[in-house]
Amino acid sequence: MNEKIEVDIRVPNQTRYLGLIGKIGEDIARTLRRYKGDREELAYHLNLVLTEAMTNAIRHANEDDPKKEVHIVISIQDENLNIKVFDQGQGFDVCAISTPDFKGLDEHGRGVFIIRTLMDEVTYRKLDGGNVLEMIKALR
Amino acid sequence: MMVKIEEKGSVILIEVKEERLDAHNSGELKTQMLNLFEEGKNDIVVDLGDVRFVDSSGLGALVSGFKNASARNGNLKLCGLQPQVKSMFELTRLHRVFEIFPGAQEALDSF
């Protein structure tokens, strides 16, 4: 039987919700019946990419505006996990950001590197009234 | 942000009493460390034993503390990293920057 999950969440544009969304990502990783890899590692990674993507949406794209919201859709069908993070801002193109300088000691700039390292495909595109960051991982 | 700050001789031990160190609370840790630097306390151990999850903002706050300590001829060292937290330092190559100890006593003894 095919395994299909879809979770659709909207939260205010505030960092206090990072833990909640990250926890949902972790719980989803633990429910996957057919996943053969390290489930706890996947749980941490989903928590992490959701946290990083949401932080970028809240701080950069939505410019910390508390009247805006972040919309997250997590879906799983068979072997593919798809996470979409919608912002309502001017945009923050993660695909245009280069790999951090590992010898430097910048305080910022590691979030996008983490997302791109842990996910198989990352795209960012404009929509009416905002943008969507889409992250795909093959659950083999 | 719940932290416990103790003076251990000339070194300050900061125990982070949070399960997550992320963009929501890492700014407070950064401020706590800046307050210590302003008081001339430049040798710091950060105990992450209770921290189960760290994101890039949490790492950034620790990098900020490390840079500030170094600029004042002090040092910031870490201890108590849970395996998943340690893997974050390895992923971002920051395990090459920080001195990392298993427990607080080993970290304090290294000064």
PDB file of C-alpha atoms in Angstrom:
ATOM      1  CA  MET A   1       0.000   0.000   0.000  1.00  0.00           C
ATOM      2  CA  ASN A   2       1.268   3.458  -0.854  1.00  0.00           C
ATOM      3  CA  GLU A   3       2.156   5.689   2.082  1.00  0.00           C
ATOM      4  CA  LYS A   4       0.808   9.215   1.668  1.00  0.00           C
ATOM      5  CA  ILE A   5       0.976  11.987   4.245  1.00  0.00           C
ATOM      6  CA  GLU A   6       0.226  15.694   3.850  1.00  0.00           C
ATOM      7  CA  VAL A   7       0.539  18.262   6.629  1.00  0.00           C
ATOM      8  CA  ASP A   8      -0.470  21.873   5.984  1.00  0.00           C
ATOM      9  CA  ILE A   9       0.341  24.452   8.676  1.00  0.00           C
ATOM     10  CA  ARG A  10       0.191  28.242   8.932  1.00  0.00           C
ATOM     11  CA  VAL A  11       1.878  30.071  11.787  1.00  0.00           C
ATOM     12  CA  PRO A  12       2.474  33.749  12.603  1.00  0.00           C
ATOM     13  CA  ASN A  13       5.778  35.191  11.377  1.00  0.00           C
ATOM     14  CA  GLN A  14       7.541  34.630  14.711  1.00  0.00           C
ATOM     15  CA  THR A  15      10.554  32.552  15.731  1.00  0.00           C
ATOM     16  CA  ARG A  16       8.686  31.204  18.779  1.00  0.00           C
ATOM     17  CA  TYR A  17       7.008  28.682  16.436  1.00  0.00           C
ATOM     18  CA  LEU A  18      10.287  27.182  15.183  1.00  0.00           C
ATOM     19  CA  GLY A  19      10.258  24.474  17.861  1.00  0.00           C
ATOM     20  CA  LEU A  20       6.670  23.475  17.077  1.00  0.00           C
ATOM     21  CA  ILE A  21       7.275  23.073  13.344  1.00  0.00           C
ATOM     22  CA  GLY A  22      10.613  21.325  13.894  1.00  0.00           C
ATOM     23  CA  LYS A  23       8.886  18.839  16.212  1.00  0.00           C
ATOM     24  CA  ILE A  24       6.267  18.062  13.568  1.00  0.00           C
ATOM     25  CA  GLY A  25       9.099  17.292  11.130  1.00  0.00           C
ATOM     26  CA  GLU A  26      10.676  14.955  13.688  1.00  0.00           C
ATOM     27  CA  ASP A  27       7.409  13.170  14.372  1.00  0.00           C
ATOM     28  CA  ILE A  28       6.789  12.663  10.648  1.00  0.00           C
ATOM     29  CA  ALA A  29      10.228  11.024  10.267  1.00  0.00           C
ATOM     30  CA  ARG A  30       9.316   8.601  13.041  1.00  0.00           C
ATOM     31  CA  THR A  31       6.031   7.582  11.407  1.00  0.00           C
ATOM     32  CA  LEU A  32       7.558   6.507   8.087  1.00  0.00           C
ATOM     33  CA  ARG A  33       7.025   2.789   7.968  1.00  0.00           C
ATOM     34  CA  ARG A  34       9.084   2.052   4.907  1.00  0.00           C
ATOM     35  CA  TYR A  35      12.147   4.201   5.577  1.00  0.00           C
ATOM     36  CA  LYS A  36      15.195   1.987   5.945  1.00  0.00           C
ATOM     37  CA  GLY A  37      17.820   4.572   6.937  1.00  0.00           C
ATOM     38  CA  ASP A  38      18.664   6.016  10.360  1.00  0.00           C
ATOM     39  CA  ARG A  39      15.278   7.313  11.508  1.00  0.00           C
ATOM     40  CA  GLU A  40      16.644   9.489  14.341  1.00  0.00           C
ATOM     41  CA  GLU A  41      19.132  11.124  11.997  1.00  0.00           C
ATOM     42  CA  LEU A  42      16.335  11.841   9.502  1.00  0.00           C
ATOM     43  CA  ALA A  43      14.228  13.283  12.358  1.00  0.00           C
ATOM     44  CA  TYR A  44      17.026  15.696  13.294  1.00  0.00           C
ATOM     45  CA  HIS A  45      17.598  16.667   9.670  1.00  0.00           C
ATOM     46  CA  LEU A  46      13.911  17.415   9.031  1.00  0.00           C
ATOM     47  CA  ASN A  47      13.758  19.473  12.236  1.00  0.00           C
ATOM     48  CA  LEU A  48      16.848  21.321  11.044  1.00  0.00           C
ATOM     49  CA  VAL A  49      15.833  22.107   7.449  1.00  0.00           C
ATOM     50  CA  LEU A  50      12.383  23.237   8.619  1.00  0.00           C
ATOM     51  CA  THR A  51      13.979  25.472  11.273  1.00  0.00           C
ATOM     52  CA  GLU A  52      16.491  26.965   8.828  1.00  0.00           C
ATOM     53  CA  ALA A  53      13.928  27.534   6.056  1.00  0.00           C
ATOM     54  CA  MET A  54      11.405  29.080   8.456  1.00  0.00           C
ATOM     55  CA  THR A  55      14.043  31.347  10.009  1.00  0.00           C
ATOM     56  CA  ASN A  56      14.956  32.664   6.554  1.00  0.00           C
ATOM     57  CA  ALA A  57      11.281  33.225   5.732  1.00  0.00           C
ATOM     58  CA  ILE A  58      10.613  35.025   9.041  1.00  0.00           C
ATOM     59  CA  ARG A  59      13.766  37.135   9.276  1.00  0.00           C
ATOM     60  CA  HIS A  60      14.753  37.808   5.668  1.00  0.00           C
ATOM     61  CA  ALA A  61      11.813  37.331   3.307  1.00  0.00           C
ATOM     62  CA  ASN A  62       9.084  38.525   5.689  1.00  0.00           C
ATOM     63  CA  GLU A  63      11.439  41.025   7.372  1.00  0.00           C
ATOM     64  CA  ASP A  64      10.306  40.137  10.928  1.00  0.00           C
ATOM     65  CA  ASP A  65       6.850  41.610  10.208  1.00  0.00           C
ATOM     66  CA  PRO A  66       4.550  40.049  12.861  1.00  0.00           C
ATOM     67  CA  LYS A  67       1.463  40.663  10.679  1.00  0.00           C
ATOM     68  CA  LYS A  68       2.752  38.235   8.063  1.00  0.00           C
ATOM     69  CA  GLU A  69       2.635  34.457   8.274  1.00  0.00           C
ATOM     70  CA  VAL A  70       4.638  31.440   7.234  1.00  0.00           C
ATOM     71  CA  HIS A  71       2.847  28.609   5.477  1.00  0.00           C
ATOM     72  CA  ILE A  72       4.420  25.152   5.503  1.00  0.00           C
ATOM     73  CA  VAL A  73       3.325  22.090   3.551  1.00  0.00           C
ATOM     74  CA  ILE A  74       5.045  18.773   4.234  1.00  0.00           C
ATOM     75  CA  SER A  75       4.035  15.891   2.010  1.00  0.00           C
ATOM     76  CA  ILE A  76       5.231  12.339   1.592  1.00  0.00           C
ATOM     77  CA  GLN A  77       4.311  10.039  -1.205  1.00  0.00           C
ATOM     78  CA  ASP A  78       6.093   6.721  -1.470  1.00  0.00           C
ATOM     79  CA  GLU A  79       9.810   7.498  -1.495  1.00  0.00           C
ATOM     80  CA  ASN A  80       9.657  11.265  -1.808  1.00  0.00           C
ATOM     81  CA  LEU A  81       9.498  13.838   0.957  1.00  0.00           C
ATOM     82  CA  ASN A  82       8.558  17.329  -0.165  1.00  0.00           C
ATOM     83  CA  ILE A  83       8.678  20.419   2.069  1.00  0.00           C
ATOM     84  CA  LYS A  84       7.354  23.770   0.865  1.00  0.00           C
ATOM     85  CA  VAL A  85       7.847  26.939   2.907  1.00  0.00           C
ATOM     86  CA  PHE A  86       5.808  29.894   1.622  1.00  0.00           C
ATOM     87  CA  ASP A  87       6.709  33.461   2.610  1.00  0.00           C
ATOM     88  CA  GLN A  88       4.848  36.706   1.960  1.00  0.00           C
ATOM     89  CA  GLY A  89       7.872  38.871   1.348  1.00  0.00           C
ATOM     90  CA  GLN A  90      10.184  40.315  -1.272  1.00  0.00           C
ATOM     91  CA  GLY A  91      12.166  37.111  -1.407  1.00  0.00           C
ATOM     92  CA  PHE A  92      15.388  35.577  -0.176  1.00  0.00           C
ATOM     93  CA  ASP A  93      16.855  33.472  -2.930  1.00  0.00           C
ATOM     94  CA  VAL A  94      18.683  30.629  -1.237  1.00  0.00           C
ATOM     95  CA  CYS A  95      19.800  29.291  -4.595  1.00  0.00           C
ATOM     96  CA  ALA A  96      21.837  32.460  -5.205  1.00  0.00           C
ATOM     97  CA  ILE A  97      23.846  32.023  -1.998  1.00  0.00           C
ATOM     98  CA  SER A  98      27.261  30.468  -2.262  1.00  0.00           C
ATOM     99  CA  THR A  99      28.939  27.910  -0.018  1.00  0.00           C
ATOM    100  CA  PRO A 100      30.287  29.464   3.195  1.00  0.00           C
ATOM    101  CA  ASP A 101      33.994  30.079   3.677  1.00  0.00           C
ATOM    102  CA  PHE A 102      34.884  27.311   6.136  1.00  0.00           C
ATOM    103  CA  LYS A 103      38.128  28.993   7.112  1.00  0.00           C
ATOM    104  CA  GLY A 104      36.324  32.213   8.016  1.00  0.00           C
ATOM    105  CA  LEU A 105      34.395  32.705  11.208  1.00  0.00           C
ATOM    106  CA  ASP A 106      31.229  34.357   9.962  1.00  0.00           C
ATOM    107  CA  GLU A 107      28.347  34.343  12.390  1.00  0.00           C
ATOM    108  CA  HIS A 108      25.831  33.953   9.546  1.00  0.00           C
ATOM    109  CA  GLY A 109      25.499  32.120   6.240  1.00  0.00           C
ATOM    110  CA  ARG A 110      25.472  28.467   7.284  1.00  0.00           C
ATOM    111  CA  GLY A 111      21.694  27.897   7.128  1.00  0.00           C
ATOM    112  CA  VAL A 112      21.416  27.684   3.359  1.00  0.00           C
ATOM    113  CA  PHE A 113      24.489  25.439   3.167  1.00  0.00           C
ATOM    114  CA  ILE A 114      22.827  23.090   5.677  1.00  0.00           C
ATOM    115  CA  ILE A 115      19.579  22.956   3.670  1.00  0.00           C
ATOM    116  CA  ARG A 116      21.394  22.255   0.408  1.00  0.00           C
ATOM    117  CA  THR A 117      23.601  19.601   2.022  1.00  0.00           C
ATOM    118  CA  LEU A 118      20.759  17.671   3.645  1.00  0.00           C
ATOM    119  CA  MET A 119      18.168  17.858   0.857  1.00  0.00           C
ATOM    120  CA  ASP A 120      18.402  16.435  -2.671  1.00  0.00           C
ATOM    121  CA  GLU A 121      16.741  19.298  -4.526  1.00  0.00           C
ATOM    122  CA  VAL A 122      16.198  22.917  -3.468  1.00  0.00           C
ATOM    123  CA  THR A 123      14.352  25.551  -5.509  1.00  0.00           C
ATOM    124  CA  TYR A 124      13.014  29.009  -4.743  1.00  0.00           C
ATOM    125  CA  ARG A 125      10.412  30.669  -6.916  1.00  0.00           C
ATOM    126  CA  LYS A 126       8.118  33.655  -6.961  1.00  0.00           C
ATOM    127  CA  LEU A 127       4.370  33.352  -6.528  1.00  0.00           C
ATOM    128  CA  ASP A 128       1.514  35.844  -6.294  1.00  0.00           C
ATOM    129  CA  GLY A 129       2.115  37.695  -3.028  1.00  0.00           C
ATOM    130  CA  GLY A 130       5.289  35.929  -2.029  1.00  0.00           C
ATOM    131  CA  ASN A 131       7.637  33.064  -2.731  1.00  0.00           C
ATOM    132  CA  VAL A 132       8.039  29.369  -2.066  1.00  0.00           C
ATOM    133  CA  LEU A 133      11.128  27.459  -1.050  1.00  0.00           C
ATOM    134  CA  GLU A 134      10.718  23.841  -2.111  1.00  0.00           C
ATOM    135  CA  MET A 135      12.959  21.125  -0.703  1.00  0.00           C
ATOM    136  CA  ILE A 136      12.821  17.501  -1.828  1.00  0.00           C
ATOM    137  CA  LYS A 137      14.445  14.448  -0.297  1.00  0.00           C
ATOM    138  CA  ALA A 138      14.343  10.922  -1.653  1.00  0.00           C
ATOM    139  CA  LEU A 139      13.650   8.594   1.281  1.00  0.00           C
ATOM    140  CA  ARG A 140      15.695   5.594   0.288  1.00  0.00           C
TER     141      ARG A 140
ATOM    142  CA  MET B   1      16.777  31.495  27.522  1.00  0.00           C
ATOM    143  CA  MET B   2      17.633  29.566  30.665  1.00  0.00           C
ATOM    144  CA  VAL B   3      21.324  29.587  31.505  1.00  0.00           C
ATOM    145  CA  LYS B   4      23.244  28.900  34.678  1.00  0.00           C
ATOM    146  CA  ILE B   5      26.383  31.008  35.016  1.00  0.00           C
ATOM    147  CA  GLU B   6      29.013  30.038  37.583  1.00  0.00           C
ATOM    148  CA  GLU B   7      32.500  31.355  38.332  1.00  0.00           C
ATOM    149  CA  LYS B   8      34.975  28.483  38.530  1.00  0.00           C
ATOM    150  CA  GLY B   9      38.145  30.262  39.598  1.00  0.00           C
ATOM    151  CA  SER B  10      39.118  32.516  36.692  1.00  0.00           C
ATOM    152  CA  VAL B  11      36.878  30.668  34.215  1.00  0.00           C
ATOM    153  CA  ILE B  12      33.134  31.161  33.699  1.00  0.00           C
ATOM    154  CA  LEU B  13      30.978  28.081  33.184  1.00  0.00           C
ATOM    155  CA  ILE B  14      27.749  28.706  31.228  1.00  0.00           C
ATOM    156  CA  GLU B  15      25.300  25.811  31.301  1.00  0.00           C
ATOM    157  CA  VAL B  16      22.632  26.197  28.612  1.00  0.00           C
ATOM    158  CA  LYS B  17      19.443  24.851  30.196  1.00  0.00           C
ATOM    159  CA  GLU B  18      17.436  24.610  26.974  1.00  0.00           C
ATOM    160  CA  GLU B  19      16.559  21.689  24.730  1.00  0.00           C
ATOM    161  CA  ARG B  20      16.862  23.858  21.615  1.00  0.00           C
ATOM    162  CA  LEU B  21      19.412  26.519  20.734  1.00  0.00           C
ATOM    163  CA  ASP B  22      17.948  28.191  17.654  1.00  0.00           C
ATOM    164  CA  ALA B  23      17.083  31.546  16.048  1.00  0.00           C
ATOM    165  CA  HIS B  24      14.487  32.133  18.759  1.00  0.00           C
ATOM    166  CA  ASN B  25      16.839  32.102  21.760  1.00  0.00           C
ATOM    167  CA  SER B  26      20.451  32.217  20.514  1.00  0.00           C
ATOM    168  CA  GLY B  27      20.484  36.042  20.547  1.00  0.00           C
ATOM    169  CA  GLU B  28      20.031  35.898  24.324  1.00  0.00           C
ATOM    170  CA  LEU B  29      23.021  33.589  24.736  1.00  0.00           C
ATOM    171  CA  LYS B  30      25.065  36.025  22.665  1.00  0.00           C
ATOM    172  CA  THR B  31      23.992  38.899  24.929  1.00  0.00           C
ATOM    173  CA  GLN B  32      24.832  36.919  28.085  1.00  0.00           C
ATOM    174  CA  MET B  33      28.330  36.306  26.743  1.00  0.00           C
ATOM    175  CA  LEU B  34      28.786  39.964  25.727  1.00  0.00           C
ATOM    176  CA  ASN B  35      27.875  40.999  29.294  1.00  0.00           C
ATOM    177  CA  LEU B  36      30.589  38.691  30.641  1.00  0.00           C
ATOM    178  CA  PHE B  37      33.177  40.087  28.210  1.00  0.00           C
ATOM    179  CA  GLU B  38      32.286  43.622  29.292  1.00  0.00           C
ATOM    180  CA  GLU B  39      33.004  42.571  32.884  1.00  0.00           C
ATOM    181  CA  GLY B  40      36.460  41.403  31.761  1.00  0.00           C
ATOM    182  CA  LYS B  41      35.590  37.705  31.999  1.00  0.00           C
ATOM    183  CA  ASN B  42      37.172  36.343  28.837  1.00  0.00           C
ATOM    184  CA  ASP B  43      37.665  32.650  29.583  1.00  0.00           C
ATOM    185  CA  ILE B  44      34.402  30.784  29.111  1.00  0.00           C
ATOM    186  CA  VAL B  45      33.217  27.178  28.964  1.00  0.00           C
ATOM    187  CA  VAL B  46      29.791  26.597  27.407  1.00  0.00           C
ATOM    188  CA  ASP B  47      28.192  23.346  28.567  1.00  0.00           C
ATOM    189  CA  LEU B  48      25.689  22.129  25.941  1.00  0.00           C
ATOM    190  CA  GLY B  49      24.778  18.929  27.809  1.00  0.00           C
ATOM    191  CA  ASP B  50      21.048  19.717  27.900  1.00  0.00           C
ATOM    192  CA  VAL B  51      20.911  20.918  24.273  1.00  0.00           C
ATOM    193  CA  ARG B  52      19.403  18.332  21.958  1.00  0.00           C
ATOM    194  CA  PHE B  53      19.060  20.579  18.910  1.00  0.00           C
ATOM    195  CA  VAL B  54      21.200  23.405  17.517  1.00  0.00           C
ATOM    196  CA  ASP B  55      20.664  25.330  14.265  1.00  0.00           C
ATOM    197  CA  SER B  56      22.909  27.717  12.303  1.00  0.00           C
ATOM    198  CA  SER B  57      21.842  30.660  14.509  1.00  0.00           C
ATOM    199  CA  GLY B  58      22.905  28.750  17.628  1.00  0.00           C
ATOM    200  CA  LEU B  59      26.247  27.967  15.998  1.00  0.00           C
ATOM    201  CA  GLY B  60      26.541  31.648  15.014  1.00  0.00           C
ATOM    202  CA  ALA B  61      26.069  32.772  18.638  1.00  0.00           C
ATOM    203  CA  LEU B  62      28.866  30.425  19.759  1.00  0.00           C
ATOM    204  CA  VAL B  63      31.133  31.670  16.931  1.00  0.00           C
ATOM    205  CA  SER B  64      30.440  35.234  18.095  1.00  0.00           C
ATOM    206  CA  GLY B  65      31.462  34.282  21.649  1.00  0.00           C
ATOM    207  CA  PHE B  66      34.586  32.532  20.380  1.00  0.00           C
ATOM    208  CA  LYS B  67      35.645  35.563  18.326  1.00  0.00           C
ATOM    209  CA  ASN B  68      35.029  37.988  21.187  1.00  0.00           C
ATOM    210  CA  ALA B  69      36.948  35.828  23.658  1.00  0.00           C
ATOM    211  CA  SER B  70      39.901  35.477  21.234  1.00  0.00           C
ATOM    212  CA  ALA B  71      39.959  39.223  20.541  1.00  0.00           C
ATOM    213  CA  ARG B  72      40.361  39.779  24.289  1.00  0.00           C
ATOM    214  CA  ASN B  73      43.089  37.139  24.638  1.00  0.00           C
ATOM    215  CA  GLY B  74      40.646  34.755  26.238  1.00  0.00           C
ATOM    216  CA  ASN B  75      39.147  31.496  25.045  1.00  0.00           C
ATOM    217  CA  LEU B  76      35.730  29.936  24.656  1.00  0.00           C
ATOM    218  CA  LYS B  77      35.569  26.155  24.875  1.00  0.00           C
ATOM    219  CA  LEU B  78      32.656  23.736  24.612  1.00  0.00           C
ATOM    220  CA  CYS B  79      31.631  20.568  26.436  1.00  0.00           C
ATOM    221  CA  GLY B  80      28.803  18.065  26.780  1.00  0.00           C
ATOM    222  CA  LEU B  81      27.839  17.875  23.088  1.00  0.00           C
ATOM    223  CA  GLN B  82      25.166  15.279  22.343  1.00  0.00           C
ATOM    224  CA  PRO B  83      25.926  13.191  19.211  1.00  0.00           C
ATOM    225  CA  GLN B  84      23.446  15.012  16.918  1.00  0.00           C
ATOM    226  CA  VAL B  85      24.737  18.402  18.117  1.00  0.00           C
ATOM    227  CA  LYS B  86      28.314  17.275  17.535  1.00  0.00           C
ATOM    228  CA  SER B  87      27.393  16.244  13.993  1.00  0.00           C
ATOM    229  CA  MET B  88      26.295  19.856  13.340  1.00  0.00           C
ATOM    230  CA  PHE B  89      29.763  21.110  14.253  1.00  0.00           C
ATOM    231  CA  GLU B  90      31.265  18.527  11.907  1.00  0.00           C
ATOM    232  CA  LEU B  91      28.889  19.376   9.045  1.00  0.00           C
ATOM    233  CA  THR B  92      29.840  23.066   9.256  1.00  0.00           C
ATOM    234  CA  ARG B  93      33.547  22.264  10.010  1.00  0.00           C
ATOM    235  CA  LEU B  94      33.307  24.187  13.290  1.00  0.00           C
ATOM    236  CA  HIS B  95      34.740  21.222  15.216  1.00  0.00           C
ATOM    237  CA  ARG B  96      38.086  22.441  13.831  1.00  0.00           C
ATOM    238  CA  VAL B  97      37.565  25.852  15.411  1.00  0.00           C
ATOM    239  CA  PHE B  98      36.355  25.063  18.924  1.00  0.00           C
ATOM    240  CA  GLU B  99      38.111  23.020  21.572  1.00  0.00           C
ATOM    241  CA  ILE B 100      35.473  20.444  22.519  1.00  0.00           C
ATOM    242  CA  PHE B 101      35.592  18.387  25.734  1.00  0.00           C
ATOM    243  CA  PRO B 102      33.385  15.534  26.963  1.00  0.00           C
ATOM    244  CA  GLY B 103      32.565  17.140  30.329  1.00  0.00           C
ATOM    245  CA  ALA B 104      32.760  20.494  32.127  1.00  0.00           C
ATOM    246  CA  GLN B 105      35.583  19.432  34.438  1.00  0.00           C
ATOM    247  CA  GLU B 106      37.873  18.455  31.547  1.00  0.00           C
ATOM    248  CA  ALA B 107      37.132  21.777  29.853  1.00  0.00           C
ATOM    249  CA  LEU B 108      37.789  23.789  33.038  1.00  0.00           C
ATOM    250  CA  ASP B 109      41.023  21.875  33.725  1.00  0.00           C
ATOM    251  CA  SER B 110      42.336  22.745  30.243  1.00  0.00           C
ATOM    252  CA  PHE B 111      42.735  26.458  31.060  1.00  0.00           C
TER     253      PHE B 111
END
